[in-house]
Every structure is written in C-alpha cells, then in structure tokens.
XYZ file of C-alpha atoms in Angstrom:
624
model
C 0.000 0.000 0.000
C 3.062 1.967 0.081
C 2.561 3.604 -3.252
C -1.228 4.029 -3.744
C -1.471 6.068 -0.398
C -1.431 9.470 -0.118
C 0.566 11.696 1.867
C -0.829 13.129 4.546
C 1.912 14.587 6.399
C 2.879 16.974 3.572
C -0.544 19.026 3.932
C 1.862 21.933 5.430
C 3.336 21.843 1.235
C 2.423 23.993 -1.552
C 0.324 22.662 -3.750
C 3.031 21.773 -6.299
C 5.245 20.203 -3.907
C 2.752 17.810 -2.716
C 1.987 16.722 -6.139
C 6.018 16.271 -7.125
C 6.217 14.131 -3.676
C 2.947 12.110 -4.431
C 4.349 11.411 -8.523
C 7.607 10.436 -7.133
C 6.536 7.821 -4.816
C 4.764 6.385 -6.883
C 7.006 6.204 -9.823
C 9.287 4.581 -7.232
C 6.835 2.183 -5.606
C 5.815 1.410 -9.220
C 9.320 -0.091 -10.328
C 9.724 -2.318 -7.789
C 5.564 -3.927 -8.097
C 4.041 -2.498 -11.432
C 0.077 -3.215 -9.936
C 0.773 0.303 -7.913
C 0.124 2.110 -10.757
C -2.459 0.053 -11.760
C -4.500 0.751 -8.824
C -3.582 4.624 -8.871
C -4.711 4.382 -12.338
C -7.870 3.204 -11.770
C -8.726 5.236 -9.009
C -8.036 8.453 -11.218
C -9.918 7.403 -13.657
C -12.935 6.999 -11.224
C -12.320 10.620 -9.756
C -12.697 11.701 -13.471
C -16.242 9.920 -14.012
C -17.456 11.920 -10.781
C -15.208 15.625 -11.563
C -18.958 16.868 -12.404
C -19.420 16.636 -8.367
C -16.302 19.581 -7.573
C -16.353 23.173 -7.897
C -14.370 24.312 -10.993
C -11.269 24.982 -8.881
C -10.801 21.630 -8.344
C -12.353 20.206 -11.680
C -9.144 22.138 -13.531
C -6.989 21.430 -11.267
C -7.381 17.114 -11.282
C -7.801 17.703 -14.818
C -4.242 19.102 -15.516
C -2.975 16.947 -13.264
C -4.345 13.530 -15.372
C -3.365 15.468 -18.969
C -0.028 16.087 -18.065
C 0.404 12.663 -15.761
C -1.664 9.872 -15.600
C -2.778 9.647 -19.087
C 0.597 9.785 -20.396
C 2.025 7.568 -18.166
C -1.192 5.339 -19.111
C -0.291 5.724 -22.054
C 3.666 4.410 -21.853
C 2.310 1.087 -19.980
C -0.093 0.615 -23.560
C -3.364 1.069 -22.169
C -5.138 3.160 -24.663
C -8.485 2.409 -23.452
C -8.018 3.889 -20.120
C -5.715 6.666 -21.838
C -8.180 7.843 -24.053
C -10.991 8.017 -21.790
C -8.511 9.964 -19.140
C -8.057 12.454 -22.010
C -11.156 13.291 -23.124
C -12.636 13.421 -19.654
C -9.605 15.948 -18.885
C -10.374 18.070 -22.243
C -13.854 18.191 -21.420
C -12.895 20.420 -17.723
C -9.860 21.803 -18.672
C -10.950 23.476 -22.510
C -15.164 23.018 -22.193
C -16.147 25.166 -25.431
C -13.408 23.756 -27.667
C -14.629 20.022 -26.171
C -18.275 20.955 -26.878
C -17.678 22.451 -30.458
C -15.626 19.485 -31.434
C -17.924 16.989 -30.388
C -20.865 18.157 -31.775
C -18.765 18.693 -35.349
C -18.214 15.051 -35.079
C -21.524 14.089 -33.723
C -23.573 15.605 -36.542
C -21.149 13.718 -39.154
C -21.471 10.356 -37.456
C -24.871 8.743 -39.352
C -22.693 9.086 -42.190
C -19.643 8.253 -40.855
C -21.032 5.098 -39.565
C -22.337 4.041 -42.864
C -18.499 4.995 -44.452
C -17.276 2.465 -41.938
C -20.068 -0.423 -43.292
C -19.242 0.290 -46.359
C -15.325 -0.547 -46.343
C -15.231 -2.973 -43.428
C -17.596 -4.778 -46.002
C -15.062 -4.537 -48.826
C -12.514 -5.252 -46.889
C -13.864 -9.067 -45.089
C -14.801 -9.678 -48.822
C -11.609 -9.262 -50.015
C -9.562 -11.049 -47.293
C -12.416 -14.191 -47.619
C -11.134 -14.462 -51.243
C -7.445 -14.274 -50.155
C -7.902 -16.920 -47.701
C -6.820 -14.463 -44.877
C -8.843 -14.938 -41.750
C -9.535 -11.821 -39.684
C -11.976 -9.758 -37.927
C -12.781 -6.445 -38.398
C -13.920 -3.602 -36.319
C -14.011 0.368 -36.665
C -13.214 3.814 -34.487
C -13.391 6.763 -34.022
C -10.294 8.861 -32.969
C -10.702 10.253 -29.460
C -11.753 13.927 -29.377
C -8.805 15.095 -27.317
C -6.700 12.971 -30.001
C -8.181 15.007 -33.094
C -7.668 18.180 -30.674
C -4.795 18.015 -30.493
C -4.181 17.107 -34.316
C -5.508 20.010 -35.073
C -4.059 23.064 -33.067
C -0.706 21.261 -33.469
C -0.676 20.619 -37.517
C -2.927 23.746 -37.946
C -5.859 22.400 -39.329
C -9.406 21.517 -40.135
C -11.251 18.232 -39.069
C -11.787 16.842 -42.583
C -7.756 16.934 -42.821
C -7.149 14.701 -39.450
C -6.636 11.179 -41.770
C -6.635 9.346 -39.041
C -10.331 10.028 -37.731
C -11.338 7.362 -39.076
C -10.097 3.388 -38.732
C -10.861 0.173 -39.328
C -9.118 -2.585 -37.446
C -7.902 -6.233 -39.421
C -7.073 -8.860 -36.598
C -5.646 -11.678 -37.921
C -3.985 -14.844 -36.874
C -0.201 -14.191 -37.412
C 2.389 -11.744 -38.997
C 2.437 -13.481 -42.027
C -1.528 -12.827 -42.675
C -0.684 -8.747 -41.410
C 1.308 -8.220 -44.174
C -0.788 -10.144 -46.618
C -3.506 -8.632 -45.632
C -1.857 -5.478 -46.080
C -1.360 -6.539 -49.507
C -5.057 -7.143 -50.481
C -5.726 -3.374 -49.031
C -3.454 -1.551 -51.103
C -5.008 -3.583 -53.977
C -8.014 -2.080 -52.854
C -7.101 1.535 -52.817
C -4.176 3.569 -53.229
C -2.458 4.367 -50.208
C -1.530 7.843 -48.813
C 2.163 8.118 -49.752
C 4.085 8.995 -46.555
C 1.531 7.292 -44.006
C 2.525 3.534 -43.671
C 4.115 2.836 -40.116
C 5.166 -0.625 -40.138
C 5.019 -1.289 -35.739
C 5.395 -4.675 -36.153
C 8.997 -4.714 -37.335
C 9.749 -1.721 -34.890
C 7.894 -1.869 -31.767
C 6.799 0.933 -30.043
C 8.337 1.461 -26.463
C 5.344 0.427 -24.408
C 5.407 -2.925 -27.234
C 2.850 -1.557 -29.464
C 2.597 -3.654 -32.731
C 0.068 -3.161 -36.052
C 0.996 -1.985 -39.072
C -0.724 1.516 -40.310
C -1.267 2.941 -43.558
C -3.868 5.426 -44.467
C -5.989 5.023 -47.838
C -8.858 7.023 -49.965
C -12.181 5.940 -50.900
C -14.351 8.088 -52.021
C -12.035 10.890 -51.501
C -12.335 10.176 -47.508
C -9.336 9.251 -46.101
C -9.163 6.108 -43.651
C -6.441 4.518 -41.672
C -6.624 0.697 -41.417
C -4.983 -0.998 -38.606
C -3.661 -4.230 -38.894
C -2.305 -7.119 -36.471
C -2.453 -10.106 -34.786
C -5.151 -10.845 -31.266
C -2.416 -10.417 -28.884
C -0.690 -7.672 -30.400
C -4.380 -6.384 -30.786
C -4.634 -7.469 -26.819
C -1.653 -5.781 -25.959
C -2.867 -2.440 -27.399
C -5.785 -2.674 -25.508
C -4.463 -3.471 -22.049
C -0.670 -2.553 -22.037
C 0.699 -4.034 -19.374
C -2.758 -5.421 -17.754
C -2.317 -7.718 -20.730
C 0.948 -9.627 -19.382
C 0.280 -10.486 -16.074
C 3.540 -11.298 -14.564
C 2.337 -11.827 -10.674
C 1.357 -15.195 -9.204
C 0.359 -15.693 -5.505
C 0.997 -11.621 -5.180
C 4.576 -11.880 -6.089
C 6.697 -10.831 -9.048
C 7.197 -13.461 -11.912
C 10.324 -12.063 -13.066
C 13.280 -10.200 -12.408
C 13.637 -9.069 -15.835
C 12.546 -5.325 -16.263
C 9.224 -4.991 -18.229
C 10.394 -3.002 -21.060
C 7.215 -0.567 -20.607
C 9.146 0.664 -17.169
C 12.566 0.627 -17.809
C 12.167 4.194 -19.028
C 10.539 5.229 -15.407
C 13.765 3.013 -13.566
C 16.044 5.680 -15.949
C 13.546 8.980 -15.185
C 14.249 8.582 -11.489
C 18.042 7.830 -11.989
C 18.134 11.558 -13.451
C 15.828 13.335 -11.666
C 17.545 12.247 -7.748
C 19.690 15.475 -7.471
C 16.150 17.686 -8.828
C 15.027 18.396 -5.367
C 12.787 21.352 -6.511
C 9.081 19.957 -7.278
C 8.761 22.036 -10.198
C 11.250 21.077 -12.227
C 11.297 17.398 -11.285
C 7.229 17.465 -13.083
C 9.096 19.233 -15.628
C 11.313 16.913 -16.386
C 8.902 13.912 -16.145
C 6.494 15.701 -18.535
C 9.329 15.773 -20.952
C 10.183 12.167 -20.282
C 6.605 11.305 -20.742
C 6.435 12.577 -24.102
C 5.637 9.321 -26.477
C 8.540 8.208 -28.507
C 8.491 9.768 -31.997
C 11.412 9.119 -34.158
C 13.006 6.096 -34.730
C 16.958 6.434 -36.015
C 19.900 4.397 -36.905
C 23.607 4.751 -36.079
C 25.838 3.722 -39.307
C 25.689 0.140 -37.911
C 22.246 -0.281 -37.712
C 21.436 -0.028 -34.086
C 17.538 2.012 -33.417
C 17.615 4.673 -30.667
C 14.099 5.940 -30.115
C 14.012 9.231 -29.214
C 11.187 12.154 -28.483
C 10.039 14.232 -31.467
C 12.108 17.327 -32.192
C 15.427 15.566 -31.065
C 18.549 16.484 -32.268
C 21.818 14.928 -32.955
C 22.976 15.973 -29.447
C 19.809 13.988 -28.059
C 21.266 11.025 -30.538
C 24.673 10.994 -28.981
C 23.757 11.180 -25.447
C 21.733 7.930 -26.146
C 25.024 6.769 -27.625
C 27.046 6.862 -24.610
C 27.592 10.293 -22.145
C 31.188 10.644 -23.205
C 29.682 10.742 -26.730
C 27.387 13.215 -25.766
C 29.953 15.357 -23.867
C 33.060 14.990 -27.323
C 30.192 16.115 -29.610
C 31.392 18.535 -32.137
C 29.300 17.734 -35.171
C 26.977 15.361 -36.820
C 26.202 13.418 -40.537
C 22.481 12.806 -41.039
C 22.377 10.196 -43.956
C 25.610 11.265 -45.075
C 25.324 15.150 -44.839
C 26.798 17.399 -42.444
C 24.130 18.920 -40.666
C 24.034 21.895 -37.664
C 23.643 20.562 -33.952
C 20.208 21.874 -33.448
C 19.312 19.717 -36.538
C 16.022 17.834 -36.036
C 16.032 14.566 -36.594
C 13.207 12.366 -38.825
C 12.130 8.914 -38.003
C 14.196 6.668 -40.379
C 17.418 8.727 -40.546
C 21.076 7.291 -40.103
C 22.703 9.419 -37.786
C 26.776 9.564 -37.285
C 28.146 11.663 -34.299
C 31.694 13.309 -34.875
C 33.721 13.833 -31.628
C 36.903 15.230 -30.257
C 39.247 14.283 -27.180
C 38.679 16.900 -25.041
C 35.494 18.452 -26.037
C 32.897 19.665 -23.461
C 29.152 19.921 -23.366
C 27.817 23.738 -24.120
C 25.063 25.833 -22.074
C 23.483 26.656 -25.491
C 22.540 22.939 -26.101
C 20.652 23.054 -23.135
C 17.903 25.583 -25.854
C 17.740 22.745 -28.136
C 18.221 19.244 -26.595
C 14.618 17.569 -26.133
C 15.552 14.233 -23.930
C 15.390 14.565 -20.179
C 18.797 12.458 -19.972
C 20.965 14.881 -22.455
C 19.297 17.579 -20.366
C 20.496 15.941 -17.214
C 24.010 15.131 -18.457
C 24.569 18.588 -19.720
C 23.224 20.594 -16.565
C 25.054 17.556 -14.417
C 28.649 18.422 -16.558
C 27.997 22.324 -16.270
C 27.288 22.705 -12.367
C 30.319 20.603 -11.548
C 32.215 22.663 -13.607
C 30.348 26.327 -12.348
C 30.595 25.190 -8.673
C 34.260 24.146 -8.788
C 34.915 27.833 -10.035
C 32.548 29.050 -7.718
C 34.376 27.199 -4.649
C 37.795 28.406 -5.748
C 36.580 31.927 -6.482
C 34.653 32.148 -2.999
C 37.674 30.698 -0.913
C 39.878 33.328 -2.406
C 37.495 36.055 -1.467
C 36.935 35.483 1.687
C 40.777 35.183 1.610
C 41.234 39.025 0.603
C 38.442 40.064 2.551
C 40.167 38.439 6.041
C 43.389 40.449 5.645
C 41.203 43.470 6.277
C 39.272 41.967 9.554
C 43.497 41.739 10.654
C 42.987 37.667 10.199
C 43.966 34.920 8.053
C 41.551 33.012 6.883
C 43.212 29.657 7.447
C 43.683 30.297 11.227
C 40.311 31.099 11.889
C 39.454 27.465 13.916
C 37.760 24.929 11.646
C 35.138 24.879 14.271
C 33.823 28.160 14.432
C 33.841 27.932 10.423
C 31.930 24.562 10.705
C 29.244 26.308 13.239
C 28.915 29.304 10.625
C 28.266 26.644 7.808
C 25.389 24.801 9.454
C 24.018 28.650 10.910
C 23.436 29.227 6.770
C 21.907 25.720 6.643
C 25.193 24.047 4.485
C 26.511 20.828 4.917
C 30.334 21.463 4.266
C 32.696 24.467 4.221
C 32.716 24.004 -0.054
C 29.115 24.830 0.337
C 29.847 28.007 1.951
C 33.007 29.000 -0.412
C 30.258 28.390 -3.494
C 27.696 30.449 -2.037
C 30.050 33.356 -1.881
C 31.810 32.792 -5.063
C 28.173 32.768 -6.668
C 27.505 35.675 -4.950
C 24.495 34.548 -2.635
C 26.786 35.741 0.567
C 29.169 39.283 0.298
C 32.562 37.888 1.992
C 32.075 40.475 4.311
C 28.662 39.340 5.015
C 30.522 36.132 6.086
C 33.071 37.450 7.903
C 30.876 40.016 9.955
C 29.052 37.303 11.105
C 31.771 35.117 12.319
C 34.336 37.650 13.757
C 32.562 40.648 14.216
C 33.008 43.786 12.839
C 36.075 44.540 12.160
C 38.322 46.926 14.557
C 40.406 49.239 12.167
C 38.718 50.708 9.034
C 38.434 48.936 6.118
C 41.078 49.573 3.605
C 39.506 50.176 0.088
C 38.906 46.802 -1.663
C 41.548 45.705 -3.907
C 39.821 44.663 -7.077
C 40.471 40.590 -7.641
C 42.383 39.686 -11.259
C 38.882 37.445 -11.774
C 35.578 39.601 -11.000
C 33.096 37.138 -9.028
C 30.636 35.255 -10.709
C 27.310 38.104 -9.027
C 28.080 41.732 -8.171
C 26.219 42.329 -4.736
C 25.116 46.091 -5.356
C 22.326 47.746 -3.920
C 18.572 46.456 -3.954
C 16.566 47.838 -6.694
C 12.443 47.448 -6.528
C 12.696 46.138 -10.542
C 10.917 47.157 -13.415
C 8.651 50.493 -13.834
C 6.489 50.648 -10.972
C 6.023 46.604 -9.899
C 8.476 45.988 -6.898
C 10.396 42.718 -7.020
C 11.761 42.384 -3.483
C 14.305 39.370 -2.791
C 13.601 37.608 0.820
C 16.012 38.158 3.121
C 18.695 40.304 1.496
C 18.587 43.638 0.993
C 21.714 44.208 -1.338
C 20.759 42.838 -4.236
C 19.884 43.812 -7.415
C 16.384 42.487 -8.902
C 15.452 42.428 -12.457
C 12.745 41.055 -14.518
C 14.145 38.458 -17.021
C 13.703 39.878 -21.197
C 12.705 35.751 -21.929
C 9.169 35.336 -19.971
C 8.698 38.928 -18.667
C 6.828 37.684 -15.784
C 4.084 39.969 -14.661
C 2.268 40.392 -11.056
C 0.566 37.704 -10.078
C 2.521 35.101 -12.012
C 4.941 32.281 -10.143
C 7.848 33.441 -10.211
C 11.706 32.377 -8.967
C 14.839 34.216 -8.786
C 18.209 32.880 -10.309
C 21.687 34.628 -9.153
C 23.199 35.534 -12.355
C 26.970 36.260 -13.598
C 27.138 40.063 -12.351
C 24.037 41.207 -13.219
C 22.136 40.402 -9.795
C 18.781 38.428 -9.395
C 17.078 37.544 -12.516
C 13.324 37.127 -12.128
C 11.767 34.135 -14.105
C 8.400 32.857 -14.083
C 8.302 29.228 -13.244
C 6.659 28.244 -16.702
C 9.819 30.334 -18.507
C 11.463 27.810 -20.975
C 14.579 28.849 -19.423
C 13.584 27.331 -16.003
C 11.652 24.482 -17.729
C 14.782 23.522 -19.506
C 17.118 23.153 -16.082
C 19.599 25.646 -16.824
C 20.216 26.599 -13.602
C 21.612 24.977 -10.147
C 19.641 24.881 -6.902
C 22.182 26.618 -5.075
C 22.038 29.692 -7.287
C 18.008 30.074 -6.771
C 16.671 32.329 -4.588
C 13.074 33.338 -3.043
C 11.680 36.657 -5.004
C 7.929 37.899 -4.211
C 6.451 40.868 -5.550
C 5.944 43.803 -3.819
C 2.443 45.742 -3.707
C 0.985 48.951 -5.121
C 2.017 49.042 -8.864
C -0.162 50.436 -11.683
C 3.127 49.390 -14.310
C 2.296 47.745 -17.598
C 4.134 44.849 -18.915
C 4.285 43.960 -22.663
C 2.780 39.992 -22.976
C 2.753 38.318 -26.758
C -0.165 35.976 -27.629
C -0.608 33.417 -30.571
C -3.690 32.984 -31.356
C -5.278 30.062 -34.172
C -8.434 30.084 -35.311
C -10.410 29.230 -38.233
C -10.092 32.151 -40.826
C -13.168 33.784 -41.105
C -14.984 37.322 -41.356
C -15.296 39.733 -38.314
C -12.694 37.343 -36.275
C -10.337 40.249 -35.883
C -13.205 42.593 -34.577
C -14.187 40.129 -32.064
C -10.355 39.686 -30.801
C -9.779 43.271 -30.122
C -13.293 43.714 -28.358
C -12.084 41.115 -26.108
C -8.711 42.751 -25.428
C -10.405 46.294 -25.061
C -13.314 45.424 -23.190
C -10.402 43.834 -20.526
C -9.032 47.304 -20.503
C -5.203 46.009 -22.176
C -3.722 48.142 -24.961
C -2.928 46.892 -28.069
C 0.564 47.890 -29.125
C 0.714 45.536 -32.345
C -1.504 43.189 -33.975
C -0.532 40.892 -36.872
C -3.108 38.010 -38.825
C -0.650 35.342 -40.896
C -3.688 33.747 -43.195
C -2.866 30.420 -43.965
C -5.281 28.157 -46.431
C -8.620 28.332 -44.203
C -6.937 28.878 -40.732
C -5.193 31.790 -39.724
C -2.355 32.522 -37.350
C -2.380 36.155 -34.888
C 0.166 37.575 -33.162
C -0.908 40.046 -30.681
C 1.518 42.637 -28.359
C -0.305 43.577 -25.663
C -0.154 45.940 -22.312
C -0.977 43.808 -19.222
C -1.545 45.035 -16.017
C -1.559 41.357 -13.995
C -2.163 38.087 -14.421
C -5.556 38.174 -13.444
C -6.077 40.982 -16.687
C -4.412 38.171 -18.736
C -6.374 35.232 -17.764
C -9.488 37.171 -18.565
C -8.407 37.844 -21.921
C -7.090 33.877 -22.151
C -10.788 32.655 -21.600
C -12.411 35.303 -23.383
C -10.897 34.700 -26.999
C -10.937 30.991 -26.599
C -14.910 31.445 -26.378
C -14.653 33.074 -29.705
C -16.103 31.001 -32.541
C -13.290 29.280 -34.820
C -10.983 29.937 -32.227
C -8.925 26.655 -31.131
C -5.747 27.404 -29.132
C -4.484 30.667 -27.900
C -1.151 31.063 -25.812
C 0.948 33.123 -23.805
C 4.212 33.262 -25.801
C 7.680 33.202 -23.901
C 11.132 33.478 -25.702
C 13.246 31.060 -26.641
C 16.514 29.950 -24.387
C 19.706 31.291 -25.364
C-alpha cells in the first residue's frame, strides 16, 4: 500500500510540492511492483467519471494533473483504453467550449460516418475471404482530445485529421498482417508517406500493427492491422501480461514498458525542486516519436524534435559530452538539426570536447538535459568554490585575520548557521555571490576593529556583483527575501508579470534575474539549486508589462473585430496586432499591455470562447 497512499503529512506543502512528492513515490513504488500504478490508475480514472461533483477549482486542477500525468504515463504502460478516456474526460474540464464544439462537429457527421465504416469494413472481409486471410474487423473513431490536439498542433481543419477514421484487421499471425496489407493496397491507393510498419519496430510500451492510411471516395481512412495479442496488448498494455502469481513478481527481468521510469528517477535524484522534477517527467513522458539508426544499424528511439545531441547522449555520455558535429544520412548537418524517423545518424567527436550551455535551448531528452546541466554545475561550482575561498581570503586580511587560522570549528558552526553541509558549500555560495565575503566574515568575527582599507579589485571579477537592492521594473516591486543588497530584475525571456509564479536565479554580475516558473529557461534546467533564490512581488504598482499571444483560429470574417473587443473590453492596450492567413486557418500575433495576471487570464478565456478559435497562448522566448 506503500505507493497508492497518499501523503498526509505533507498538507503543510504547496500545492506543487505535494503533487512532485505524491508522482515520485509512486514512480518509485511502481518499479519495484508495477500493480501500484495500476491501482492509482484506476482510481483516477474513477475521480474523473465523478469531476462533475467539484467546484471548478478543483475540476481544472485534477484535470491538468491527469493530462499532463496519468494519461501519459497510461499511455507508456499501452493502455489506450483507459488513456483515451482519461483524455477526453480531462479536455472536457480543462478546454469546455473547444470540447463541446468538437464533439458536436463530429456528432452531426457520425450517421454518415457510420455508414463509411459499413461500407469498407464490407469490402474489406470480402476481399480477405477471397485471399484466404482470416480476420476480424472492427471500426473507431479517434478520441476527441486525439483530433484536438491534431488540429491546433498541424494547424488544421477536421476533414484533414486522416486518421479520424479506422478500421481494425485482426488476424492470426504476422504473415496474414502483411498479406492482408497486400489485399488493401489492392483495394485503394495508399496515402504516400503514411505507412508505419510497428510490427517490425515496436513501439516502447510494445505496441505492434501496421498503419497505412488510404482514400475511398475521396475520404481518407487509416486501417490498422495485427495479430489478437498484439491487438490485446494495445488494448491493455501491461494489464495484458500479467507477470504476478500468488501476489509476487514473476520475473526479475525489467518490463520493457518501465525501464524508461527506472532511468527517469536515476536523473531526476539530485532535482530536489518539485517544479522542475514534473518538468522533467512531462518531458520524459512525451511518447517516442522518431526512430533512427547509427551507421551500424542499431535504433535509438528518441522524443520528437530531437537532435543529434539527443542522438549521442543515447550513444554513450562521453559521446554526448566529445560532440562537435553530426552526418544525417551522409550530410553534415548543424547541432540543433532535427532529426526524422528513419534517418542514419553519425556523431563526430573530439578528445577533449565539453558539453555547451546553449545545447541546453535545443536538446529535447530529459537524460541529455540531465548530463549537460550535471557536466555544467560541476564545472560552475568548482569555479565558484575556488573563487569564494579566495574572497573570503582578501576580505580576512582586512578583519586583521587569516583566513586559514580562523578554527575549523567556528567555520563549521557558521556553515550549518546558513543551513550548508560542508565548508565548499559556503566557499560556493560566496563565489556565486548569494553571501558578500564580508557578510561572512561580519558574522563570524565581528566587525572589524580598524577601518576597512579600500577593496583591492580581484584579477577574476566574481561570478554576481552584490550592489544595492533595486524594486525592478517600472512601478512593480520585485523584493528578494532576506537580502537587501541585491539587485532584482525582470528576465527579457518570460517577462513575468504580477501575479505570475515566479523564482529568482543569481546571475553572472548582473544580480537576481526574475523568471516565471513556466519560462522555458527554467523548464529547460539551466540553472543549479544553489544559485536560486526566493523573489515575491511587492504591492501597489499600476506598471504595464508587454505579454505576446498566438492565437489560431479558423479564418473567417469579423474574427479580428471580435479579438480586439475582447482585449479592449479587458481594458489592455494593443501595441501591435498581426493576422498570418494560412489556407482556411489563420495565425495572430498580438503585443499587448498587461496590467496582472488576473487581466491576462481574462483575456485567455475570453478569446478561446470566440467562434473558430482553437488554441491561444501566452508566448515566452526562446533559451539562449
């Protein structure tokens, strides 16, 4: 029971602690006895049949929480029945007008979609009868979160989602798959570019059925085709392969379906901050999308978007680290280079090469992530250590002491006062600037007797400049907790504004840079836990803040009148407003004045009511 319970010690936590601590656990009970998840699983999936019962707080709240979790992780054990229904219970809370819309599109075409599905399933048994293929046949419908999602992400309409449509062929062995697959492309011509042959390649949670997508009638339909325990498998994942007798594991060999959760919890031990440990296993819950080959033949799966850096991390870490350039199928390609299912990938290295902060903008896997930020820190806080020793150093001569014959155990007492482990921890903290060496040395020997001799200025400036607190940007104060020497800015990639999370990272001599917690900088782990510090924001400001949204909707007439009514009537300024048409969809960028976040999430729900309108965003910048 270890795993399934919650936690009810850590009611004093913040929200997204307790969630991070309640995740972890159970990833970690889950390894060891896979039925935990099971169970936690099922549970959810009865809180989401009864979400109708909770106040909206609540309802969006659970609902994020099984999006961005439970169905994914539903979905890496192969249990798209219970996946699906998580998601489209979740899409009906979390994005109600785009659910409704949607689902009464598809609900007014179904009479004839139904009688589409007759129609070919018919052709189709007739065809495989002559062949001498046995099979069964059955049809779906693509879940509406599914096509959702389709849609904002490709940019487009319903009747271009191929895929809506399916009919399943389950057969009684590979050999009758692929034969069957023969009799359907006799049938019809198939979409070039949309056969995915799962069989030979497996998906990570053992997924197998070949796809291909055909045209009759000028309606496209996918047909699915496999064997009843590959066809078992899909159903049930894991559920499907029983391993447990007598309530004890069958086998000590890993499931392949949670090796990758044995890896995600490798990485994430030294990510003691709960938001970017559900950062990272978001990421890491991201299904496998591209399928690649080293030059002798060996597949790495890896997330879509990867890059060769994400290739040779999967090689081996020292591959990873000696990176210095790539050949995809034999052409020299850039770093940042996405790779495409199918593509033979060589990594070039050289002896002596180390990892780069920039990669950390473009790498997609949670373990190049990890490697990279894991190489970086060790380096940063070694330079830190040295830099902060020799500080304090130079700072000493001036309290009339040397620093070295200051006894180790008032040093050790000062240490654990700051709530450190060792005296490197200390050294670090002042080289990164968290601590002024006289800060340090005030506090352990007093102030000094005899004046303070003008500062000589160190060969090597220190990694942060302590200079005077500033209250931050126009009128909205930033205030940093406990230090009053600091400088505080707001950070030019997410611009947070009052009212958003937000977290402060000690930068190279600029002072405290002020991120909001969904900034892709902080999302991608570029910084180290011992350079964060607590920021807040101060009261009384009537400042402005420039905020960029993306909004796609169906093109249509009077769409940008109703966009700017909604901005207006939320009392933000426009400063720019720019509509990319695209076929029958259209893409707006809009620059807006925002007061808070409160402004901002008025104008969020407002536009996505508008009609034709299916995603909208905040838009932060890029890492550098």
């Amino acid at each position: 029971m270890e795993g399934v319970t919650k936690i009810g010690r850590l009611k004093m936590m913040a929200p997204e602690a307790r969630q991070a601590e309640n995740v972890r656990k159970m990833l970690l009970a889950m390894v060891n006895d896979v039925r935990v998840v099971l169970v936690k699983l099922a549970d959810r999936l009865h809180n989401m049949r009864t979400l109708e019962y909770l106040e909206p707080e609540k309802q969006q709240r659970i609902s994020r929480e099984t999006l961005d979790i439970y169905a994914p992780i539903a979905l890496r054990l192969g249990m798209s029945v219970v996946r699906g229904e998580l998601e489209d219970l979740a899409f009906r809370y979390l994005e109600p007008e785009a659910f409704f819309a949607l689902q009464k599109e598809i609900s007014d075409k179904a009479p004839s979609h139904k009688k589409f599905l007759e129609e070919v399933q018919a052709t189709i048994q007739t065809k495989l009868v002559e062949a001498g293929i046995p099979a069964e046949l059955e049809s779906r419908v693509k879940g509406l979160y599914s096509v959702h999602r389709k849609i904002v992400r490709q940019e487009i309409g319903l009747g271009q989602v191929y895929d809506l449509l399916a009919v399943r062929v389950i057969t009684d062995s590979e050999r009758s798959c692929y034969a069957a697959l023969g009799v359907v492309h006799h049938i019809w011509r198939p979409v070039p570019g949309r056969f995915k042959d799962y069989i030979a390649i497996a998906r990570p949670n053992l997924y197998q059925s070949l796809h291909t997508t055909v045209l009759h009638s000028s309606q496209p339909f996918e047909v699915q085709i496999r064997t009843q325990e590959m066809h078992r498998i899909a159903e049930e994942g894991v559920a499907a392969h029983w391993k447990y007798k007598s309530g004890k594991p069958g086998s000590e060999d890993d499931d392949q379906r949670i090796t990758w959760m044995r890896q995600l919890i490798e990485w994430s031990q030294e990510l003691q901050e709960p938001g970017e440990f559900l950062s990272t296993l978001k990421v890491d819950l991201a299904p496998v999308e591209v399928y690649a080959f080293t030059p002798k033949g060996r597949v790495l799966e890896l997330p879509r978007g990867a890059t060769p850096v994400d290739f040779a991390y999967m090689v081996h870490t020292e591959v990873g680290h000696q990176c210095v350039g790539a050949k995809v199928n034999g052409q020299m390609v850039a770093l940042r280079h996405e790779i495409s299912s199918g593509d033979v990938v060589e990594i070039l290295t050289q002896k002596g090469h180390h990892p780069s902060r920039d990669w950390l903008s473009f790498v997609k896997s949670s373990s190049a992530k990890s490697k990279i930020r894991h190489w970086i820190n060790e380096q940063e806080r070694e330079e830190a250590t040295e830099m902060g020793k020799r500080l304090l150093e130079n700072e000493a001569r001036h309290f009339g002491r040397s620093l070295k014959k200051i006894p180790e155990a008032d040093i050790l007492k000062l240490v654990s006062d700051y709530g450190l482990s060792k005296v490197e921890d200390l050294y670090a903290a002042v080289g990164f600037g968290k601590y002024s060496a006289r800060q340090v040395l005030t506090r352990l020997l007093g102030e000094p007797e005899k004046t303070a001799e003008p500062e000589t200025v160190d060969a090597k400036p220190t990694l942060v400049k302590t200079v005077k607190r500033m209250l931050g940007f126009g009128e909205a104060p930033l205030v940093v907790k406990g230090h009053d020497d600091l400088l505080v800015y707001r950070a030019k990639c997410c611009n947070p504004i009052p009212g958003d999370e937000i977290v402060g990272y000690i930068t190279r001599g600029r002072g405290v840079a002020v991120h909001t917690r969904q900034c892709p900088n902080v999302q991608n782990l570029m910084y180290q836990t011992e350079r964060r510090i607590a920021v807040e924001w101060g009261g009384g400001s009537e400042a402005k803040f420039p905020v960029q949204l993306t909004i796609r909707a169906r093109d249509r007439a009077g769409l940008l009148a109703e966009i700017t009514a909604v901005i207006s009537g939320a009392g933000s300024n426009i400063h720019n407003l720019e509509s990319r048409p695209d076929r029958t969809n259209a893409r707006i960028d809009a620059n807006l004045e925002i007061a808070d976040k409160r402004q901002l999430e008025t104008i969020l729900v407002n536009i996505k009511k508008i009609s034709g309108v299916f995603g909208v965003e905040r838009v932060y910048q890029p890492s550098h």
